[in-house]
Coordinates of N, CA and C in Angstrom, one line a residue:
M29 N -35.6 -6.4 3.6 CA -34.9 -7.7 4.2 C -33.4 -7.3 4.0
I30 N -32.9 -6.3 3.5 CA -31.6 -6.3 2.9 C -31.1 -5.5 4.1
D31 N -31.9 -4.8 5.1 CA -31.6 -4.4 6.2 C -31.5 -5.3 7.5
Q32 N -32.4 -6.5 7.5 CA -32.5 -7.7 8.3 C -31.1 -8.4 8.0
L33 N -30.3 -8.4 6.3 CA -29.4 -9.2 6.4 C -28.2 -8.6 6.9
Y34 N -28.1 -7.4 7.1 CA -27.2 -6.3 7.3 C -27.5 -6.9 8.9
A35 N -28.5 -6.6 9.6 CA -28.4 -7.1 11.3 C -27.8 -8.7 11.4
Q36 N -28.2 -9.0 10.9 CA -28.2 -10.7 10.9 C -26.7 -11.0 11.0
K37 N -25.6 -10.6 9.8 CA -24.5 -10.3 10.1 C -23.5 -10.0 10.9
L38 N -24.4 -8.9 11.5 CA -24.1 -8.2 12.7 C -23.7 -8.9 13.8
N39 N -24.9 -9.5 14.0 CA -24.9 -10.6 15.1 C -24.4 -11.7 15.1
E40 N -23.7 -12.0 13.8 CA -22.8 -13.1 13.9 C -21.8 -12.8 14.0
G41 N -21.3 -11.4 14.7 CA -20.0 -11.2 14.7 C -19.2 -10.8 13.7
R42 N -20.1 -10.5 12.8 CA -19.5 -10.1 11.5 C -18.9 -8.5 11.8
S43 N -18.1 -7.8 11.5 CA -17.4 -6.3 11.6 C -18.2 -5.3 10.3
N44 N -18.3 -4.1 11.1 CA -18.9 -3.3 10.2 C -18.4 -3.2 8.6
A45 N -17.0 -3.4 8.2 CA -16.6 -3.4 7.4 C -17.0 -4.3 6.4
Y46 N -17.1 -5.5 6.7 CA -17.4 -6.8 6.3 C -18.9 -6.4 5.5
V47 N -20.1 -6.1 6.2 CA -21.2 -5.6 6.1 C -21.2 -4.5 5.1
K48 N -20.3 -3.6 5.3 CA -20.3 -2.4 4.0 C -19.9 -3.2 3.2
K49 N -19.1 -3.8 3.0 CA -19.0 -4.5 1.4 C -20.0 -5.7 0.7
I50 N -20.4 -6.1 1.5 CA -21.8 -6.7 1.2 C -22.5 -5.9 0.8
H51 N -22.6 -4.2 1.4 CA -23.7 -3.3 0.7 C -23.1 -3.4 -0.5
N52 N -21.9 -2.6 -0.7 CA -21.3 -1.9 -2.1 C -21.4 -3.3 -3.2
L53 N -21.5 -4.5 -2.7 CA -21.6 -5.2 -3.7 C -23.0 -5.5 -4.3
L54 N -23.9 -5.5 -3.2 CA -25.4 -6.0 -3.5 C -25.7 -4.5 -4.1
S55 N -25.3 -3.2 -3.9 CA -25.8 -2.3 -4.8 C -25.2 -1.9 -5.8
K56 N -24.3 -2.8 -6.2 CA -23.4 -2.3 -7.9 C -24.4 -3.9 -8.8
A57 N -24.9 -5.1 -7.9 CA -25.5 -6.2 -8.8 C -26.9 -5.2 -8.7
L58 N -27.7 -4.6 -8.1 CA -28.9 -4.7 -8.1 C -28.9 -3.1 -9.0
Q59 N -28.2 -2.3 -8.9 CA -28.3 -1.4 -10.2 C -27.9 -1.6 -11.8
K60 N -27.2 -2.6 -11.4 CA -27.2 -3.7 -12.8 C -28.4 -4.2 -13.6
A61 N -29.1 -4.7 -12.1 CA -30.4 -5.2 -12.3 C -31.2 -3.9 -13.4
L62 N -31.2 -2.8 -12.5 CA -31.9 -1.7 -12.8 C -32.0 -1.0 -14.3
K63 N -30.6 -1.1 -14.7 CA -30.1 -0.6 -15.8 C -30.3 -1.6 -16.9
W64 N -30.7 -2.8 -16.6 CA -30.8 -4.2 -17.8 C -32.5 -3.9 -17.8
G65 N -33.2 -3.2 -16.7 CA -34.7 -3.2 -16.7 C -35.2 -4.3 -16.1
L66 N -34.6 -4.9 -15.3 CA -35.0 -6.3 -14.6 C -36.2 -5.6 -13.3
I67 N -35.4 -4.7 -12.8 CA -36.3 -4.1 -11.6 C -36.5 -2.7 -11.7
Q68 N -37.6 -2.2 -11.1 CA -37.6 -0.7 -11.3 C -36.9 0.4 -10.6
S69 N -37.0 -0.2 -9.6 CA -36.0 0.7 -8.4 C -34.7 -0.3 -7.6
N70 N -34.0 0.3 -7.3 CA -32.6 -0.1 -6.2 C -33.2 0.0 -4.8
P71 N -33.4 -1.1 -4.7 CA -33.8 -1.1 -2.6 C -32.7 -0.8 -2.2
S72 N -31.4 -1.2 -2.4 CA -30.6 -1.0 -1.9 C -30.3 0.7 -1.3
K73 N -30.6 1.5 -1.9 CA -30.2 2.9 -1.7 C -30.8 3.3 -0.8
D74 N -32.2 2.8 -0.5 CA -32.5 2.8 0.8 C -32.3 2.0 2.2
A75 N -31.3 1.5 2.1 CA -31.4 0.3 3.1 C -29.8 1.3 4.1
A76 N -29.5 0.5 4.9 CA -28.8 1.2 6.0 C -27.6 0.6 6.7
P77 N -26.6 0.5 5.7 CA -25.5 -0.3 5.9 C -24.9 0.6 7.5
P78 N -23.9 0.0 8.2 CA -23.2 0.2 8.8 C -22.4 1.3 8.6
S79 N -22.0 2.1 9.5 CA -20.8 3.0 9.3 C -19.5 2.7 10.2
I80 N -18.8 3.0 9.4 CA -17.3 2.6 9.7 C -16.3 3.9 10.0
H81 N -16.0 3.5 11.1 CA -15.3 4.9 12.2 C -13.9 4.0 11.8
K82 N -13.1 5.1 10.9 CA -11.9 4.9 10.6 C -10.6 5.2 11.4
K83 N -9.7 4.3 11.6 CA -8.8 4.6 12.7 C -7.7 5.3 12.0
H84 N -6.8 6.1 12.5 CA -5.6 6.4 12.0 C -4.6 5.2 11.7
K85 N -4.0 5.0 10.7 CA -2.9 4.3 10.3 C -1.8 4.8 11.1
Q86 N -1.4 3.6 12.1 CA -0.2 3.7 12.6 C 0.9 3.9 11.7
V87 N 1.6 5.0 12.0 CA 3.2 5.0 10.8 C 4.5 5.6 11.9
W88 N 5.3 5.3 11.2 CA 6.6 5.8 12.0 C 7.2 7.4 11.8
T89 N 7.9 8.1 12.8 CA 8.2 9.3 12.3 C 9.5 9.3 11.5
L90 N 9.8 10.1 10.9 CA 11.3 10.2 10.3 C 12.1 9.9 11.0
D91 N 12.4 9.7 12.0 CA 13.8 9.5 13.0 C 13.9 7.9 13.2
E92 N 12.3 7.5 13.3 CA 12.6 6.1 13.8 C 12.1 5.4 12.0
A93 N 12.0 5.9 11.2 CA 12.5 5.3 9.9 C 13.8 5.3 9.3
K94 N 14.4 6.2 10.2 CA 16.1 6.1 9.4 C 16.9 5.2 10.3
G95 N 16.3 5.3 12.3 CA 16.9 4.4 12.8 C 16.3 2.4 12.4
F96 N 15.4 2.4 12.1 CA 15.1 1.0 11.5 C 15.9 0.9 9.9
L97 N 16.0 1.8 9.3 CA 17.0 1.1 7.9 C 18.7 1.3 8.2
K98 N 18.9 2.0 9.4 CA 20.4 2.0 9.5 C 20.6 0.1 10.4
V99 N 19.4 -0.1 10.9 CA 19.9 -1.5 11.6 C 19.9 -2.6 10.0
C100 N 19.0 -1.9 9.4 CA 18.7 -2.8 8.2 C 20.4 -3.1 7.2
E101 N 21.0 -1.6 7.2 CA 22.1 -2.0 6.5 C 23.0 -2.6 7.4
A102 N 23.4 -2.5 8.6 CA 24.0 -3.6 9.0 C 23.5 -4.9 8.9
E103 N 22.4 -5.2 8.8 CA 22.4 -6.8 8.9 C 22.2 -7.1 7.2
N104 N 22.8 -6.3 6.6 CA 22.9 -6.4 5.2 C 21.8 -6.6 4.2
C105 N 20.3 -5.9 4.6 CA 18.9 -6.4 3.7 C 18.4 -4.7 3.7
L106 N 19.5 -3.9 3.3 CA 19.0 -2.3 3.4 C 17.8 -2.4 2.3
A107 N 17.9 -2.9 0.8 CA 17.7 -2.5 -0.5 C 16.3 -3.1 -0.2
L108 N 15.7 -4.2 0.1 CA 14.4 -4.4 0.6 C 13.0 -3.5 0.9
F109 N 13.9 -3.0 2.4 CA 13.1 -2.0 2.8 C 13.2 -0.8 2.4
L110 N 14.5 -0.3 2.2 CA 13.9 0.8 1.4 C 12.8 1.1 0.1
V111 N 13.0 0.0 -0.6 CA 11.7 0.2 -1.5 C 10.7 0.0 -0.7
A112 N 10.4 -0.7 -0.1 CA 9.0 -0.8 1.0 C 8.6 1.0 1.3
L113 N 9.9 1.3 2.0 CA 9.6 2.5 2.3 C 9.6 3.5 1.5
F114 N 10.4 3.5 0.1 CA 10.6 4.6 -0.7 C 9.7 4.7 -1.9
T115 N 8.6 3.6 -2.1 CA 7.5 3.7 -3.0 C 6.6 2.9 -2.9
G116 N 6.0 2.6 -1.5 CA 5.1 2.2 -1.0 C 4.5 1.4 -1.9
M117 N 5.2 0.7 -2.6 CA 4.7 -1.2 -2.7 C 4.3 -2.1 -1.8
R118 N 3.1 -2.4 -2.4 CA 2.7 -3.6 -1.6 C 3.7 -4.6 -1.3
R119 N 4.0 -6.0 0.1 CA 4.6 -7.0 0.0 C 4.4 -7.7 -1.2
G120 N 3.7 -8.3 -2.0 CA 3.6 -9.0 -2.8 C 4.1 -8.7 -3.9
E121 N 3.8 -7.2 -4.3 CA 4.7 -6.7 -5.7 C 6.0 -6.6 -5.6
I122 N 6.4 -6.5 -4.6 CA 8.0 -6.4 -3.9 C 8.7 -7.4 -3.9
L123 N 7.9 -8.6 -3.7 CA 8.4 -10.2 -3.8 C 8.3 -10.6 -4.9
A124 N 7.5 -10.1 -5.9 CA 7.3 -10.7 -6.9 C 8.3 -9.7 -8.2
L125 N 9.0 -8.9 -7.4 CA 9.2 -7.8 -8.6 C 10.5 -8.5 -9.2
R126 N 10.8 -8.4 -10.6 CA 11.6 -9.0 -11.4 C 12.5 -7.4 -12.1
W127 N 14.2 -8.2 -12.1 CA 15.0 -6.8 -12.7 C 14.2 -6.4 -14.1
N128 N 13.8 -7.1 -15.3 CA 13.0 -6.7 -16.1 C 11.9 -5.7 -16.1
N129 N 11.7 -5.5 -14.8 CA 10.8 -4.2 -14.7 C 11.2 -3.2 -13.9
V130 N 12.8 -3.3 -13.6 CA 13.6 -2.3 -12.9 C 14.7 -1.7 -14.0
D131 N 14.2 -0.2 -14.4 CA 15.0 0.3 -15.1 C 15.7 1.4 -14.1
L132 N 17.4 1.2 -13.8 CA 18.3 1.8 -13.0 C 18.7 3.0 -13.7
E133 N 18.4 2.9 -15.2 CA 19.5 4.5 -15.9 C 18.3 5.0 -15.6
K134 N 17.1 4.8 -15.8 CA 16.3 5.9 -15.8 C 15.2 6.1 -14.6
G135 N 15.5 5.3 -13.3 CA 15.1 4.9 -12.0 C 13.9 4.9 -11.9
V136 N 13.4 3.7 -12.5 CA 11.8 4.1 -12.3 C 11.7 2.1 -12.4
I137 N 10.7 1.8 -11.5 CA 10.3 0.5 -11.2 C 8.9 0.5 -12.0
H138 N 8.2 -0.8 -13.1 CA 7.3 -0.9 -13.7 C 6.5 -2.0 -12.8
V139 N 5.3 -2.1 -12.0 CA 4.9 -2.8 -11.4 C 3.7 -3.3 -12.0
A140 N 3.6 -4.6 -12.4 CA 3.2 -5.3 -13.2 C 2.7 -6.4 -12.3
E141 N 3.2 -7.1 -11.6 CA 2.8 -8.5 -11.1 C 3.0 -8.5 -9.3
A142 N 2.4 -9.4 -8.7 CA 2.2 -9.3 -7.3 C 2.1 -11.2 -6.6
L143 N 2.8 -11.7 -5.9 CA 2.7 -12.6 -5.5 C 2.0 -13.2 -4.8
A144 N 1.0 -14.4 -4.9 CA 0.2 -14.7 -4.7 C 0.3 -16.4 -4.0
R145 N -0.2 -16.6 -3.3 CA -0.5 -18.2 -2.7 C -1.7 -18.5 -3.3
T146 N -1.6 -20.1 -4.3 CA -2.4 -20.8 -4.7 C -2.5 -22.1 -4.3
K147 N -3.5 -22.5 -4.4 CA -3.9 -24.1 -3.6 C -2.9 -25.0 -4.3
A148 N -3.2 -24.9 -5.9 CA -2.8 -25.4 -6.6 C -1.0 -25.5 -7.0
H149 N -0.6 -24.7 -7.0 CA 0.8 -24.1 -7.4 C 1.6 -23.6 -6.4
G150 N 1.3 -22.9 -5.4 CA 1.8 -22.9 -4.0 C 1.6 -21.1 -4.5
L151 N 3.4 -20.7 -3.9 CA 3.9 -19.1 -4.2 C 3.6 -18.9 -6.0
K152 N 3.0 -18.2 -6.1 CA 2.8 -17.8 -7.6 C 2.6 -16.5 -8.3
P153 N 3.9 -15.6 -8.9 CA 2.9 -14.4 -9.5 C 1.7 -14.3 -10.4
K154 N 1.1 -13.2 -10.0 CA -0.1 -12.9 -10.8 C 0.2 -11.7 -11.4
E155 N -0.5 -10.9 -12.4 CA -0.7 -9.9 -13.1 C -1.6 -9.2 -11.4
V156 N -1.5 -7.9 -11.6 CA -1.8 -7.1 -10.1 C -3.2 -7.1 -10.6
K157 N -3.7 -6.8 -9.8 CA -5.3 -6.7 -9.7 C -6.4 -5.9 -10.6
T158 N -5.6 -4.8 -10.4 CA -6.6 -3.6 -11.6 C -5.6 -3.1 -12.7
A159 N -5.9 -2.2 -13.5 CA -5.0 -1.1 -14.0 C -4.4 -0.1 -13.3
H160 N -5.1 0.2 -12.5 CA -4.5 1.2 -11.8 C -3.3 0.8 -10.6
S161 N -3.1 -0.2 -10.5 CA -2.3 -1.0 -10.0 C -0.9 -1.6 -10.4
E162 N -1.2 -1.3 -11.9 CA 0.2 -1.5 -13.0 C 0.8 -0.3 -13.3
R163 N 1.6 0.1 -12.6 CA 1.9 1.2 -12.6 C 3.6 1.3 -12.6
A164 N 3.7 2.5 -12.9 CA 5.1 3.0 -12.7 C 5.5 4.1 -11.6
I165 N 6.6 3.9 -11.0 CA 6.9 4.1 -10.1 C 8.7 4.7 -10.0
F166 N 8.3 6.2 -10.1 CA 9.9 6.7 -10.1 C 11.0 6.6 -8.5
L167 N 11.9 6.7 -9.3 CA 12.9 6.4 -7.8 C 13.9 7.2 -7.5
S168 N 13.9 7.4 -6.1 CA 14.8 8.9 -5.4 C 16.1 8.3 -5.9
P169 N 17.4 9.1 -6.0 CA 18.8 8.7 -6.1 C 18.9 7.7 -5.3
S170 N 18.6 8.1 -3.9 CA 19.4 7.4 -2.9 C 19.0 5.8 -3.4
L171 N 17.7 5.5 -3.7 CA 17.1 3.9 -3.9 C 17.6 3.5 -5.3
T172 N 18.1 4.1 -6.2 CA 18.5 3.6 -7.5 C 20.1 3.7 -7.0
E173 N 20.8 3.9 -6.3 CA 21.9 3.4 -6.0 C 22.1 2.3 -5.1
A174 N 21.2 2.4 -3.8 CA 21.1 1.2 -3.2 C 20.6 -0.2 -4.1
L175 N 19.8 -0.2 -5.2 CA 19.6 -1.2 -5.9 C 20.2 -1.3 -6.9
T176 N 21.3 -0.4 -7.4 CA 22.2 -1.0 -8.2 C 23.4 -1.7 -7.8
I177 N 23.9 -1.6 -6.3 CA 24.5 -2.1 -5.0 C 24.0 -3.3 -5.2
H178 N 22.7 -3.6 -4.9 CA 22.6 -4.8 -4.4 C 22.3 -5.9 -6.0
K179 N 21.9 -5.2 -7.0 CA 22.2 -6.1 -8.2 C 23.7 -6.7 -8.0
Q180 N 24.4 -5.6 -8.1 CA 26.0 -6.4 -8.1 C 26.5 -7.4 -7.3
H181 N 25.5 -7.6 -6.3 CA 26.0 -8.4 -5.3 C 25.6 -9.8 -5.6
Q182 N 24.2 -9.9 -6.6 CA 23.6 -10.8 -6.7 C 24.3 -11.9 -7.6
T183 N 24.5 -13.3 -7.5 CA 25.2 -14.4 -8.0 C 24.4 -14.9 -8.6
D184 N 24.0 -16.0 -8.5 CA 22.8 -17.0 -9.4 C 21.6 -16.5 -8.9
N185 N 20.7 -16.4 -10.2 CA 19.4 -15.7 -10.0 C 18.3 -16.5 -11.0
P186 N 17.7 -17.5 -11.0 CA 17.4 -18.3 -12.5 C 15.9 -17.2 -12.8
L187 N 15.1 -17.0 -11.4 CA 13.8 -16.2 -12.4 C 14.3 -14.8 -11.9
D188 N 15.4 -14.2 -11.9 CA 15.6 -12.9 -12.8 C 14.7 -12.1 -11.4
L189 N 14.7 -12.8 -10.2 CA 13.8 -11.6 -9.0 C 15.2 -10.3 -8.4
V190 N 14.3 -9.5 -8.0 CA 15.1 -8.7 -7.3 C 15.0 -9.1 -5.9
F191 N 14.5 -9.6 -5.4 CA 14.8 -10.2 -4.1 C 14.2 -11.5 -3.8
P192 N 15.5 -12.2 -4.5 CA 15.0 -13.7 -4.5 C 15.1 -14.3 -2.8
S193 N 14.8 -15.2 -2.7 CA 15.4 -16.3 -1.4 C 17.0 -17.1 -1.7
K194 N 17.6 -17.6 -0.2 CA 18.7 -17.8 -0.6 C 18.6 -19.1 -1.6
K195 N 17.9 -19.9 -1.8 CA 17.6 -20.8 -2.7 C 17.2 -20.6 -4.2
G196 N 17.5 -18.6 -4.3 CA 16.8 -18.3 -6.0 C 15.1 -18.5 -6.3
T197 N 14.6 -18.8 -5.3 CA 13.2 -19.0 -5.0 C 12.2 -17.9 -4.9
Y198 N 11.1 -17.7 -4.4 CA 10.5 -16.8 -4.2 C 10.5 -16.6 -2.3
V199 N 10.6 -15.4 -1.8 CA 10.9 -15.5 -0.5 C 9.4 -15.3 0.1
E200 N 9.2 -16.8 1.1 CA 8.0 -17.3 1.8 C 7.8 -15.9 2.4
P201 N 6.7 -15.2 2.2 CA 6.0 -14.0 3.0 C 6.2 -13.8 4.7
R202 N 5.7 -15.1 4.9 CA 6.1 -15.5 7.0 C 7.4 -15.2 6.9
N203 N 8.4 -15.8 6.0 CA 9.7 -15.6 6.6 C 10.3 -14.6 6.3
L204 N 9.6 -13.6 5.5 CA 9.9 -11.7 5.1 C 9.5 -11.2 6.8
L205 N 8.3 -11.6 7.1 CA 7.5 -10.9 8.0 C 8.4 -11.1 9.4
R206 N 8.8 -12.4 9.6 CA 9.9 -12.7 11.0 C 10.7 -11.9 10.8
M207 N 11.7 -11.9 9.4 CA 12.7 -11.1 9.5 C 12.8 -9.4 9.7
Y208 N 11.3 -8.9 9.2 CA 10.7 -7.7 9.3 C 10.9 -7.3 11.2
K209 N 10.0 -8.7 12.0 CA 9.8 -8.1 13.5 C 11.2 -7.9 13.8
S210 N 11.9 -9.3 13.4 CA 13.4 -9.2 14.2 C 13.9 -7.6 14.3
L211 N 14.2 -7.2 12.9 CA 14.9 -5.8 12.5 C 14.1 -4.9 13.3
T212 N 12.9 -4.8 13.4 CA 12.2 -3.7 14.7 C 12.6 -3.8 15.8
E213 N 13.3 -4.9 16.4 CA 13.1 -5.0 17.6 C 14.9 -4.4 18.1
K214 N 15.4 -5.3 17.2 CA 16.9 -4.5 17.2 C 17.2 -2.9 17.0
A215 N 16.1 -2.3 16.0 CA 16.3 -1.0 15.7 C 15.4 -0.2 16.9
D216 N 14.8 -1.0 18.0 CA 13.7 -0.3 18.8 C 12.9 0.7 18.7
V217 N 12.3 0.6 17.4 CA 11.3 0.9 16.7 C 10.1 0.5 17.2
P218 N 8.6 1.1 17.6 CA 7.6 0.5 17.3 C 7.1 -0.4 16.3
Y219 N 6.6 -1.4 16.6 CA 6.1 -2.4 16.0 C 5.1 -2.1 15.0
I220 N 5.3 -1.7 13.7 CA 3.8 -1.8 12.8 C 3.9 -2.6 11.7
S221 N 2.7 -3.0 10.9 CA 2.4 -4.0 10.2 C 3.4 -3.6 9.1
F222 N 4.0 -4.5 8.2 CA 4.4 -4.3 7.3 C 3.7 -3.5 5.9
H223 N 2.4 -4.0 6.0 CA 2.1 -3.1 5.3 C 1.6 -1.2 5.6
N224 N 2.0 -1.1 6.8 CA 1.8 0.3 6.8 C 3.6 1.1 7.0
L225 N 4.6 0.0 6.3 CA 5.8 1.1 5.6 C 5.0 1.4 4.6
R226 N 4.1 1.1 3.6 CA 3.6 1.6 2.3 C 2.7 3.2 3.4
H227 N 2.1 2.6 4.3 CA 1.1 3.9 4.8 C 2.8 5.4 5.4
T228 N 3.6 4.8 6.0 CA 4.4 5.5 6.7 C 4.6 6.2 5.0
H229 N 5.1 5.8 4.0 CA 5.6 6.5 2.5 C 4.7 7.6 2.3
A230 N 3.4 7.4 2.2 CA 2.4 8.1 1.8 C 1.8 9.1 2.7
T231 N 2.3 8.9 4.0 CA 1.5 10.0 5.1 C 3.3 11.2 5.2
M232 N 4.4 10.3 4.9 CA 5.8 11.5 4.6 C 5.4 12.4 3.6
L233 N 4.8 12.0 2.5 CA 4.2 12.7 1.0 C 3.8 13.7 1.2
M234 N 2.5 13.1 2.1 CA 1.3 14.4 2.1 C 2.1 15.4 2.7
R235 N 2.7 15.0 4.2 CA 2.9 15.8 4.9 C 4.2 17.1 4.7
S236 N 4.7 16.2 3.6 CA 5.5 17.4 3.2 C 5.2 18.2 1.9
G237 N 3.7 18.2 2.1 CA 2.7 18.8 0.7 C 3.2 18.3 -0.9
E238 N 3.4 17.3 -0.8 CA 3.2 16.5 -2.1 C 2.0 16.6 -2.9
N239 N 1.1 16.8 -4.2 CA 0.1 16.9 -5.0 C -0.5 15.9 -4.3
P240 N -1.6 15.5 -4.1 CA -2.5 14.1 -3.7 C -2.4 13.2 -4.9
K241 N -2.5 13.7 -6.2 CA -2.4 13.4 -7.7 C -1.0 12.3 -7.3
V242 N -0.4 13.0 -7.1 CA 1.0 12.1 -7.5 C 1.1 11.1 -6.4
V243 N 0.8 11.3 -4.7 CA 0.3 10.2 -4.5 C -0.3 8.9 -4.6
C244 N -1.5 9.3 -4.9 CA -1.9 8.5 -5.5 C -1.9 7.5 -6.6
E245 N -1.1 8.5 -7.6 CA -0.1 7.4 -8.6 C 0.4 6.4 -8.5
R246 N 1.6 6.8 -7.4 CA 2.4 5.9 -6.8 C 2.0 4.7 -6.0
L247 N 0.5 5.0 -5.1 CA 0.3 4.0 -4.5 C -0.5 3.1 -5.4
G248 N -1.0 3.7 -6.2 CA -1.6 2.4 -7.3 C -3.3 2.7 -7.3
H249 N -3.8 3.7 -6.2 CA -5.1 3.7 -5.9 C -6.1 4.3 -7.4
A250 N -7.3 3.9 -7.4 CA -8.1 4.4 -8.7 C -8.5 6.0 -9.1
R251 N -8.8 6.2 -7.5 CA -9.0 7.9 -7.9 C -8.4 8.5 -6.7
V252 N -8.3 9.8 -7.0 CA -7.3 10.8 -5.9 C -8.0 10.7 -4.4
S253 N -9.9 10.8 -4.6 CA -10.6 10.8 -3.4 C -10.5 9.7 -2.6
I254 N -9.8 8.3 -3.1 CA -9.7 7.3 -2.1 C -8.5 7.6 -1.4
T255 N -7.1 8.2 -1.9 CA -5.8 8.2 -1.3 C -6.7 9.6 0.0
L256 N -7.3 10.6 -0.4 CA -7.5 11.4 0.8 C -8.3 11.2 1.7
D257 N -9.2 10.2 1.3 CA -10.1 9.4 2.4 C -8.8 8.8 3.6
I258 N -8.3 7.8 2.5 CA -7.3 7.2 3.8 C -6.6 7.9 4.4
Y259 N -6.1 9.2 4.1 CA -4.9 10.0 4.7 C -6.0 11.1 5.2
S260 N -6.9 11.2 5.4 CA -8.1 12.6 5.9 C -7.5 13.6 6.8
H261 N -6.7 12.8 8.0 CA -6.0 13.2 8.7 C -5.0 14.2 8.4
T262 N -3.9 13.6 7.7 CA -2.9 14.0 7.3 C -3.3 15.1 6.5
N263 N -4.4 15.3 5.4 CA -4.8 16.2 4.4 C -5.3 17.0 5.2
E264 N -5.9 17.0 6.5 CA -6.2 18.3 7.7 C -4.9 19.1 7.8
E265 N -3.8 18.5 8.1 CA -2.4 18.9 8.7 C -1.8 19.8 7.2
M266 N -2.3 19.3 6.2 CA -1.7 20.0 4.9 C -3.0 21.4 4.7
Q267 N -3.9 21.2 5.1 CA -5.2 22.4 4.8 C -5.1 23.8 5.8
R268 N -3.9 23.4 6.7 CA -4.0 24.2 8.1 C -2.4 24.8 7.6
K269 N -1.4 24.0 7.3 CA -0.5 24.5 6.8 C -0.6 25.7 5.3
T270 N -1.7 25.1 4.8 CA -1.7 26.2 3.4 C -2.4 27.3 3.7
A271 N -3.3 27.1 4.7 CA -3.9 28.7 5.4 C -2.8 29.4 6.1
E272 N -1.6 28.6 6.7 CA -0.9 29.3 7.7 C -0.1 29.9 6.9
R273 N 0.3 29.6 5.7 CA 1.5 30.0 4.5 C 0.5 31.0 3.8
F274 N -0.6 31.1 3.2 CA -1.5 32.1 2.7 C -1.4 33.4 3.4
D275 N -1.7 32.8 4.8 CA -1.8 34.5 5.7 C -0.4 35.0 5.8
Q276 N 0.8 34.0 5.7 CA 2.0 34.6 5.8 C 2.5 35.2 4.5
N277 N 2.1 34.9 3.8 CA 2.8 35.5 2.8 C 1.5 36.7 2.1
F278 N 0.5 36.7 2.1 CA -0.2 37.9 2.5 C 0.1 39.2 3.0
W279 N 0.6 38.6 4.5 CA 0.9 40.2 5.4 C 2.4 40.3 5.0
T280 N 3.1 40.0 4.5 CA 4.6 40.3 3.9 C 4.7 40.2 2.7

């Protein structure tokens, strides 16, 4: 019956990833029922959800990222996109960020909220979804300097937002995306989704040989295995370089 459900959803045009989410949720529910003694076995363990062929995340090269930031500086919007590229924060986390969660002296951002759209109240900050998403992200010297300058140029800011709109309210996410697309065109760099700035940050860290545990904590992943799974192609590059370094160090 479970396999028939998966086949039905696929025939309806649902993606493999969507059906895999159904499988994961169903498996957890049945496992809880097994623990409570309501069933004798978990039938989802014998079901066959569709496999997911993961595509490599499209990211910028170092030169492309630098070219983009150069245009951002010329357009007086450098700080926001520096935060995106230098911290790996999600769009909602950036737009909900308040100065009371930014410690410029210690050089750290405390991620506690994310901007979300609600039917009742429109754009509204909410607590981040998981305990792992609530995290401290340490800042590089150049980012700390950029945020310091950005704060000095702010005037009226009733919501204490790091990146308010011109009216002092939350920035409409669609307006941010329009601005972002315009900047990529001016910089003449390949268009990637705003979320892929997060992937660009993580990929650069992984390729530089950074500890995956540190990358995991900066991104707010629950487990290192999730980070390594998402950036498996980058992890392969790291493994190859490690083998080459061992060989070089051994014989020299």
